[in-house]
Amino acid sequence: MIKIVILGAGNVASHLIQKFHKIAEVQIIQLYNRTIEKLEEFNHVAPITNNSEEILDADVYIISVSDDFIEEVAQNLISKKGIVVHTSGSASIKRLLPNENIGVFYPLQTFSKNKEIDFSRIPFCLEAKETSSYQVLEKLANYITDSVYPIDSEQRKILHVAAVFVNNFTNYIYQMGSEICETYDIPFEILIPLIQETSNKIESLHPKEAQTGPAKRNDKTTIANHLKLLNEKQQHIYSLLTKAIQESHGEKL
Ligand SMILES: NC(=O)c1ccc[n+]([C@@H]2O[C@H](COP(=O)([O-])OP(=O)(O)OC[C@H]3O[C@@H](n4cnc5c(N)ncnc54)[C@H](OP(=O)(O)O)[C@@H]3O)[C@@H](O)[C@H]2O)c1
């Protein structure tokens, strides 16, 4: 049995609480959050507290708070022997110092509090200062996912930049697509199967191979027609991405 305390009540913490609560081999012995009211919905899972002096002794402390406050929350665990981890993609393991037994338990996925998620497919990127602690984190992760990777803080920083491209920027592009649809009174949902096929395709094709469209074909008439339909900001991003795609596919500009 692995005894854990989860610190935080946001998007990631809420999902971890619900998932670990269902795992017989893991016991959530306590939940901590600065704002106690946000933990009330998890009253049935474990005792809740917002008093850092009341934190119980556990095998693993999972700190899942805003990146800027990881250090502050970790300070409350200095007297503890258990492994202190955070769940951030961008924060170094060093943010948990001067705790001695430290690690990272980073789920590489986007979480929203009220959106259900299939944990079994989420890659967990793990790091620990001690080998024995890594093994505990690996065991813990294996209860909830089929996908575990040893990733150190340097690699995780790089992975996080790549994740910003494939998730945040792509999502912003979806937003632009939806704004264009709204401008011309077309329902955005028509594009959803295309969005899904675009992401499904890269399970079997390299993104470069999967690329299609007027930029790759260098279809100048279509590109010029598209630009006429867009506002200034949309034109700027369209031109930037068109140029990048053409350069990547060896088009002479
Ligand atoms: N969301 C994602 O998709 C995602 C994915 C992977 C990893 N992560 C990482 O997981 C961690 C949590 O992210 P999240 O999206 O779950 O955050 P979130 O929903 O914004 O929740 C923030 C949490 O941090 C706490 N907090 C904020 N300021 C604090 C302070 N000054 N002192 C103590 N606690 C404070 C909040 O407590 P209150 O309730 O009191 O405000 C809340 O529990 C971050 O390290 C993030 O990088 C997020």
Short mmCIF file of C-alpha atoms and ligand atoms in Angstrom, two decimals:
data_model
loop_
_atom_site.label_atom_id
_atom_site.label_comp_id
_atom_site.label_asym_id
_atom_site.label_seq_id
_atom_site.Cartn_x
_atom_site.Cartn_y
_atom_site.Cartn_z
CA MET A 1 0.00 0.00 0.00
CA ILE A 2 1.39 3.41 -0.97
CA LYS A 3 0.17 6.23 1.29
CA ILE A 4 -0.12 9.60 -0.40
CA VAL A 5 -1.07 13.18 0.41
CA ILE A 6 -2.22 15.37 -2.49
CA LEU A 7 -1.62 19.11 -2.14
CA GLY A 8 -3.76 21.27 -4.43
CA ALA A 9 -7.35 21.24 -5.65
CA GLY A 10 -7.08 22.50 -9.22
CA ASN A 11 -7.36 20.79 -12.60
CA VAL A 12 -4.60 18.20 -12.12
CA ALA A 13 -5.04 17.60 -8.38
CA SER A 14 -8.81 16.99 -8.79
CA HIS A 15 -8.22 14.34 -11.45
CA LEU A 16 -5.44 12.67 -9.44
CA ILE A 17 -7.64 12.59 -6.34
CA GLN A 18 -10.50 10.91 -8.23
CA LYS A 19 -8.21 8.44 -9.98
CA PHE A 20 -6.12 7.35 -6.99
CA HIS A 21 -9.26 7.06 -4.88
CA LYS A 22 -10.27 4.12 -7.11
CA ILE A 23 -6.93 2.30 -6.76
CA ALA A 24 -6.97 -0.28 -3.97
CA GLU A 25 -3.16 -0.33 -3.62
CA VAL A 26 -3.00 3.44 -3.02
CA GLN A 27 -4.38 5.16 0.03
CA ILE A 28 -4.96 8.90 -0.05
CA ILE A 29 -4.49 9.67 3.63
CA GLN A 30 -5.05 13.44 3.40
CA LEU A 31 -5.86 16.30 1.05
CA TYR A 32 -4.41 19.77 1.50
CA ASN A 33 -5.32 23.02 -0.23
CA ARG A 34 -4.90 26.70 0.57
CA THR A 35 -8.64 27.22 0.06
CA ILE A 36 -10.36 24.49 2.06
CA GLU A 37 -13.77 25.00 0.37
CA LYS A 38 -12.37 23.66 -2.90
CA LEU A 39 -11.68 20.31 -1.21
CA GLU A 40 -15.13 19.88 0.25
CA GLU A 41 -16.34 17.84 -2.72
CA PHE A 42 -13.60 15.30 -1.82
CA ASN A 43 -14.60 14.98 1.83
CA HIS A 44 -15.55 11.35 1.18
CA VAL A 45 -12.03 10.54 -0.13
CA ALA A 46 -9.83 11.57 2.82
CA PRO A 47 -9.55 14.09 5.64
CA ILE A 48 -9.07 17.61 4.24
CA THR A 49 -7.01 20.47 5.62
CA ASN A 50 -5.69 23.93 4.80
CA ASN A 51 -3.35 23.94 7.79
CA SER A 52 0.18 23.10 6.64
CA GLU A 53 1.17 22.18 10.20
CA GLU A 54 -1.38 19.35 10.22
CA ILE A 55 0.07 17.47 7.24
CA LEU A 56 0.35 13.74 8.01
CA ASP A 57 3.29 11.37 7.37
CA ALA A 58 2.97 9.73 3.95
CA ASP A 59 5.11 7.80 1.45
CA VAL A 60 4.55 10.37 -1.30
CA TYR A 61 3.44 14.03 -1.29
CA ILE A 62 2.08 15.16 -4.64
CA ILE A 63 2.22 18.96 -4.90
CA SER A 64 -0.04 20.08 -7.73
CA VAL A 65 -0.31 23.84 -7.33
CA SER A 66 0.44 26.76 -9.68
CA ASP A 67 4.09 26.63 -10.74
CA ASP A 68 4.96 29.87 -8.93
CA PHE A 69 3.94 28.45 -5.54
CA ILE A 70 5.55 24.99 -5.66
CA GLU A 71 8.50 26.19 -3.54
CA GLU A 72 6.23 27.78 -0.95
CA VAL A 73 4.10 24.64 -0.53
CA ALA A 74 7.19 22.38 -0.53
CA GLN A 75 8.63 24.36 2.40
CA ASN A 76 5.87 22.91 4.57
CA LEU A 77 7.18 19.38 4.02
CA ILE A 78 10.79 19.81 5.09
CA SER A 79 10.37 17.70 8.25
CA LYS A 80 8.80 14.83 6.27
CA LYS A 81 10.56 11.64 5.20
CA GLY A 82 8.28 10.78 2.27
CA ILE A 83 9.01 11.59 -1.37
CA VAL A 84 8.00 15.16 -2.27
CA VAL A 85 7.05 15.56 -5.95
CA HIS A 86 5.48 18.22 -8.13
CA THR A 87 3.43 17.72 -11.30
CA SER A 88 4.82 20.54 -13.42
CA GLY A 89 6.14 20.31 -16.97
CA SER A 90 8.30 23.39 -16.66
CA ALA A 91 9.54 23.56 -13.04
CA SER A 92 12.89 22.00 -12.20
CA ILE A 93 13.09 19.30 -9.54
CA LYS A 94 15.29 21.81 -7.64
CA ARG A 95 12.22 23.89 -6.76
CA LEU A 96 11.53 21.24 -4.13
CA LEU A 97 14.82 21.80 -2.29
CA PRO A 98 15.77 21.81 0.55
CA ASN A 99 13.54 18.75 0.86
CA GLU A 100 15.89 15.79 0.46
CA ASN A 101 13.73 13.08 -1.03
CA ILE A 102 12.38 14.80 -4.13
CA GLY A 103 10.97 13.95 -7.53
CA VAL A 104 8.67 14.86 -10.38
CA PHE A 105 5.37 13.23 -11.33
CA TYR A 106 4.43 15.07 -14.54
CA PRO A 107 1.42 13.89 -16.54
CA LEU A 108 1.92 15.06 -20.11
CA GLN A 109 -1.68 15.87 -20.89
CA THR A 110 -4.02 18.84 -20.76
CA PHE A 111 -6.43 18.71 -17.80
CA SER A 112 -9.59 20.67 -17.14
CA LYS A 113 -11.42 20.10 -13.90
CA ASN A 114 -14.79 19.07 -15.31
CA LYS A 115 -13.59 17.19 -18.38
CA GLU A 116 -13.22 13.43 -17.89
CA ILE A 117 -9.90 11.95 -18.94
CA ASP A 118 -8.59 8.45 -19.72
CA PHE A 119 -5.52 8.13 -17.49
CA SER A 120 -4.35 4.87 -19.05
CA ARG A 121 -3.05 6.72 -22.14
CA ILE A 122 -1.40 9.64 -20.34
CA PRO A 123 2.43 9.54 -20.44
CA PHE A 124 3.81 10.14 -16.96
CA CYS A 125 7.28 11.70 -16.99
CA LEU A 126 9.08 10.73 -13.81
CA GLU A 127 12.24 11.91 -12.12
CA ALA A 128 13.65 11.30 -8.65
CA LYS A 129 16.84 12.13 -6.81
CA GLU A 130 17.03 8.64 -5.28
CA THR A 131 16.74 5.41 -7.30
CA SER A 132 14.56 3.82 -4.63
CA SER A 133 12.20 6.82 -4.79
CA TYR A 134 12.04 6.55 -8.58
CA GLN A 135 10.87 2.96 -8.15
CA VAL A 136 8.08 4.05 -5.79
CA LEU A 137 6.96 6.76 -8.24
CA GLU A 138 7.07 4.26 -11.09
CA LYS A 139 4.91 1.84 -9.13
CA LEU A 140 2.48 4.64 -8.28
CA ALA A 141 2.25 5.78 -11.91
CA ASN A 142 1.84 2.21 -13.17
CA TYR A 143 -1.38 1.88 -11.16
CA ILE A 144 -3.01 4.58 -13.29
CA THR A 145 -1.26 4.58 -16.66
CA ASP A 146 0.31 2.23 -19.21
CA SER A 147 2.85 4.87 -20.20
CA VAL A 148 5.77 5.85 -17.95
CA TYR A 149 9.00 7.60 -19.01
CA PRO A 150 12.13 8.54 -17.05
CA ILE A 151 12.62 12.21 -18.02
CA ASP A 152 15.04 14.54 -16.22
CA SER A 153 14.43 18.24 -15.61
CA GLU A 154 16.40 19.36 -18.71
CA GLN A 155 14.50 16.96 -21.00
CA ARG A 156 11.21 17.95 -19.38
CA LYS A 157 11.86 21.63 -20.14
CA ILE A 158 12.36 20.75 -23.81
CA LEU A 159 9.32 18.49 -23.85
CA HIS A 160 7.27 21.32 -22.39
CA VAL A 161 8.23 23.68 -25.23
CA ALA A 162 7.27 21.01 -27.76
CA ALA A 163 3.99 20.51 -25.89
CA VAL A 164 3.24 24.25 -26.14
CA PHE A 165 3.50 23.94 -29.93
CA VAL A 166 1.37 20.81 -30.32
CA ASN A 167 -1.24 21.78 -27.75
CA ASN A 168 -1.48 25.50 -26.93
CA PHE A 169 -0.59 26.86 -30.37
CA THR A 170 -2.68 24.26 -32.19
CA ASN A 171 -5.59 25.12 -29.91
CA TYR A 172 -5.17 28.80 -30.72
CA ILE A 173 -5.29 27.91 -34.40
CA TYR A 174 -8.59 26.10 -33.71
CA GLN A 175 -9.80 29.32 -32.10
CA MET A 176 -8.83 31.25 -35.25
CA GLY A 177 -10.69 28.67 -37.37
CA SER A 178 -13.77 29.10 -35.20
CA GLU A 179 -13.57 32.91 -35.47
CA ILE A 180 -13.34 32.68 -39.26
CA CYS A 181 -16.40 30.40 -39.28
CA GLU A 182 -18.30 32.81 -37.03
CA THR A 183 -17.43 35.76 -39.28
CA TYR A 184 -18.95 33.96 -42.27
CA ASP A 185 -21.80 32.36 -40.30
CA ILE A 186 -20.71 28.74 -40.75
CA PRO A 187 -20.92 26.21 -37.85
CA PHE A 188 -17.42 25.38 -36.54
CA GLU A 189 -18.51 21.80 -35.72
CA ILE A 190 -18.26 20.94 -39.45
CA LEU A 191 -14.47 21.08 -38.97
CA ILE A 192 -14.32 18.71 -35.98
CA PRO A 193 -13.89 15.42 -37.97
CA LEU A 194 -11.03 17.11 -39.88
CA ILE A 195 -9.37 18.15 -36.61
CA GLN A 196 -9.71 14.59 -35.29
CA GLU A 197 -8.34 12.97 -38.46
CA THR A 198 -5.38 15.40 -38.46
CA SER A 199 -4.34 14.25 -35.01
CA ASN A 200 -5.15 10.55 -35.65
CA LYS A 201 -2.98 10.58 -38.77
CA ILE A 202 0.23 11.37 -36.92
CA GLU A 203 -0.03 8.08 -35.01
CA SER A 204 1.04 6.38 -38.25
CA LEU A 205 2.67 9.18 -40.29
CA HIS A 206 5.44 11.67 -39.42
CA PRO A 207 3.88 15.17 -39.21
CA LYS A 208 5.98 16.29 -42.18
CA GLU A 209 4.66 13.43 -44.32
CA ALA A 210 1.10 14.07 -43.15
CA GLN A 211 1.12 17.70 -44.33
CA THR A 212 -1.28 18.60 -47.15
CA GLY A 213 -2.85 21.84 -48.38
CA PRO A 214 -2.15 24.93 -50.51
CA ALA A 215 1.10 25.90 -48.73
CA LYS A 216 2.71 22.52 -49.35
CA ARG A 217 1.39 22.44 -52.95
CA ASN A 218 2.46 26.08 -53.41
CA ASP A 219 -0.95 26.82 -54.82
CA LYS A 220 -0.47 30.58 -55.28
CA THR A 221 -4.01 31.43 -56.49
CA THR A 222 -5.67 29.70 -53.53
CA ILE A 223 -3.25 31.33 -51.08
CA ALA A 224 -3.97 34.79 -52.52
CA ASN A 225 -7.74 34.13 -52.36
CA HIS A 226 -7.52 32.96 -48.77
CA LEU A 227 -5.62 36.07 -47.71
CA LYS A 228 -8.40 38.27 -49.11
CA LEU A 229 -10.90 36.64 -46.72
CA LEU A 230 -8.89 37.26 -43.56
CA ASN A 231 -8.38 40.15 -41.15
CA GLU A 232 -4.92 41.56 -40.56
CA LYS A 233 -3.98 39.30 -37.64
CA GLN A 234 -5.23 36.19 -39.43
CA GLN A 235 -3.32 37.21 -42.58
CA HIS A 236 -0.14 37.61 -40.56
CA ILE A 237 -0.37 34.12 -39.03
CA TYR A 238 -1.53 32.55 -42.32
CA SER A 239 1.47 34.04 -44.17
CA LEU A 240 3.95 33.08 -41.42
CA LEU A 241 2.78 29.45 -41.35
CA THR A 242 2.52 29.23 -45.14
CA LYS A 243 6.14 30.40 -45.43
CA ALA A 244 7.30 27.93 -42.75
CA ILE A 245 5.51 25.01 -44.43
CA GLN A 246 6.95 25.94 -47.83
CA GLU A 247 10.47 26.24 -46.44
CA SER A 248 10.13 22.92 -44.67
CA HIS A 249 9.04 21.26 -47.92
CA GLY A 250 11.87 22.81 -49.89
CA GLU A 251 9.74 25.27 -51.87
CA LYS A 252 11.70 28.13 -53.46
CA LEU A 253 10.06 31.38 -52.32
N1 LIG B 1 -3.73 21.89 -16.21
C1 LIG B 1 -2.95 21.17 -16.96
O1 LIG B 1 -3.33 20.84 -18.09
C2 LIG B 1 -1.62 20.66 -16.44
C3 LIG B 1 -1.04 19.56 -17.10
C4 LIG B 1 0.15 19.02 -16.59
C5 LIG B 1 0.75 19.59 -15.47
N2 LIG B 1 0.18 20.69 -14.89
C6 LIG B 1 0.85 21.24 -13.69
O2 LIG B 1 0.10 20.87 -12.53
C7 LIG B 1 0.17 21.94 -11.54
C8 LIG B 1 -1.23 22.39 -11.22
O3 LIG B 1 -1.84 22.93 -12.38
P1 LIG B 1 -3.44 23.10 -12.46
O4 LIG B 1 -3.78 23.43 -13.88
O5 LIG B 1 -4.08 21.95 -11.79
O6 LIG B 1 -3.61 24.40 -11.55
P2 LIG B 1 -4.94 25.18 -11.19
O7 LIG B 1 -6.15 24.42 -11.64
O8 LIG B 1 -4.76 26.59 -11.63
O9 LIG B 1 -4.93 25.14 -9.59
C9 LIG B 1 -3.99 25.89 -8.89
C10 LIG B 1 -3.76 25.30 -7.52
O10 LIG B 1 -2.65 26.00 -6.95
C11 LIG B 1 -3.06 26.52 -5.71
N3 LIG B 1 -2.40 27.80 -5.43
C12 LIG B 1 -2.39 28.91 -6.21
N4 LIG B 1 -1.70 29.88 -5.60
C13 LIG B 1 -1.29 29.38 -4.41
C14 LIG B 1 -0.55 29.91 -3.33
N5 LIG B 1 -0.11 31.19 -3.34
N6 LIG B 1 -0.30 29.11 -2.27
C15 LIG B 1 -0.76 27.86 -2.23
N7 LIG B 1 -1.48 27.29 -3.22
C16 LIG B 1 -1.74 28.05 -4.30
C17 LIG B 1 -4.55 26.72 -5.83
O11 LIG B 1 -5.09 26.81 -4.56
P3 LIG B 1 -6.47 27.62 -4.31
O12 LIG B 1 -7.55 26.63 -4.62
O13 LIG B 1 -6.38 28.00 -2.88
O14 LIG B 1 -6.49 28.79 -5.25
C18 LIG B 1 -4.94 25.44 -6.58
O15 LIG B 1 -4.99 24.34 -5.72
C19 LIG B 1 1.06 23.00 -12.14
O16 LIG B 1 2.38 22.74 -11.71
C20 LIG B 1 0.96 22.76 -13.65
O17 LIG B 1 2.11 23.19 -14.34
C21 LIG B 1 -0.99 21.23 -15.34
#
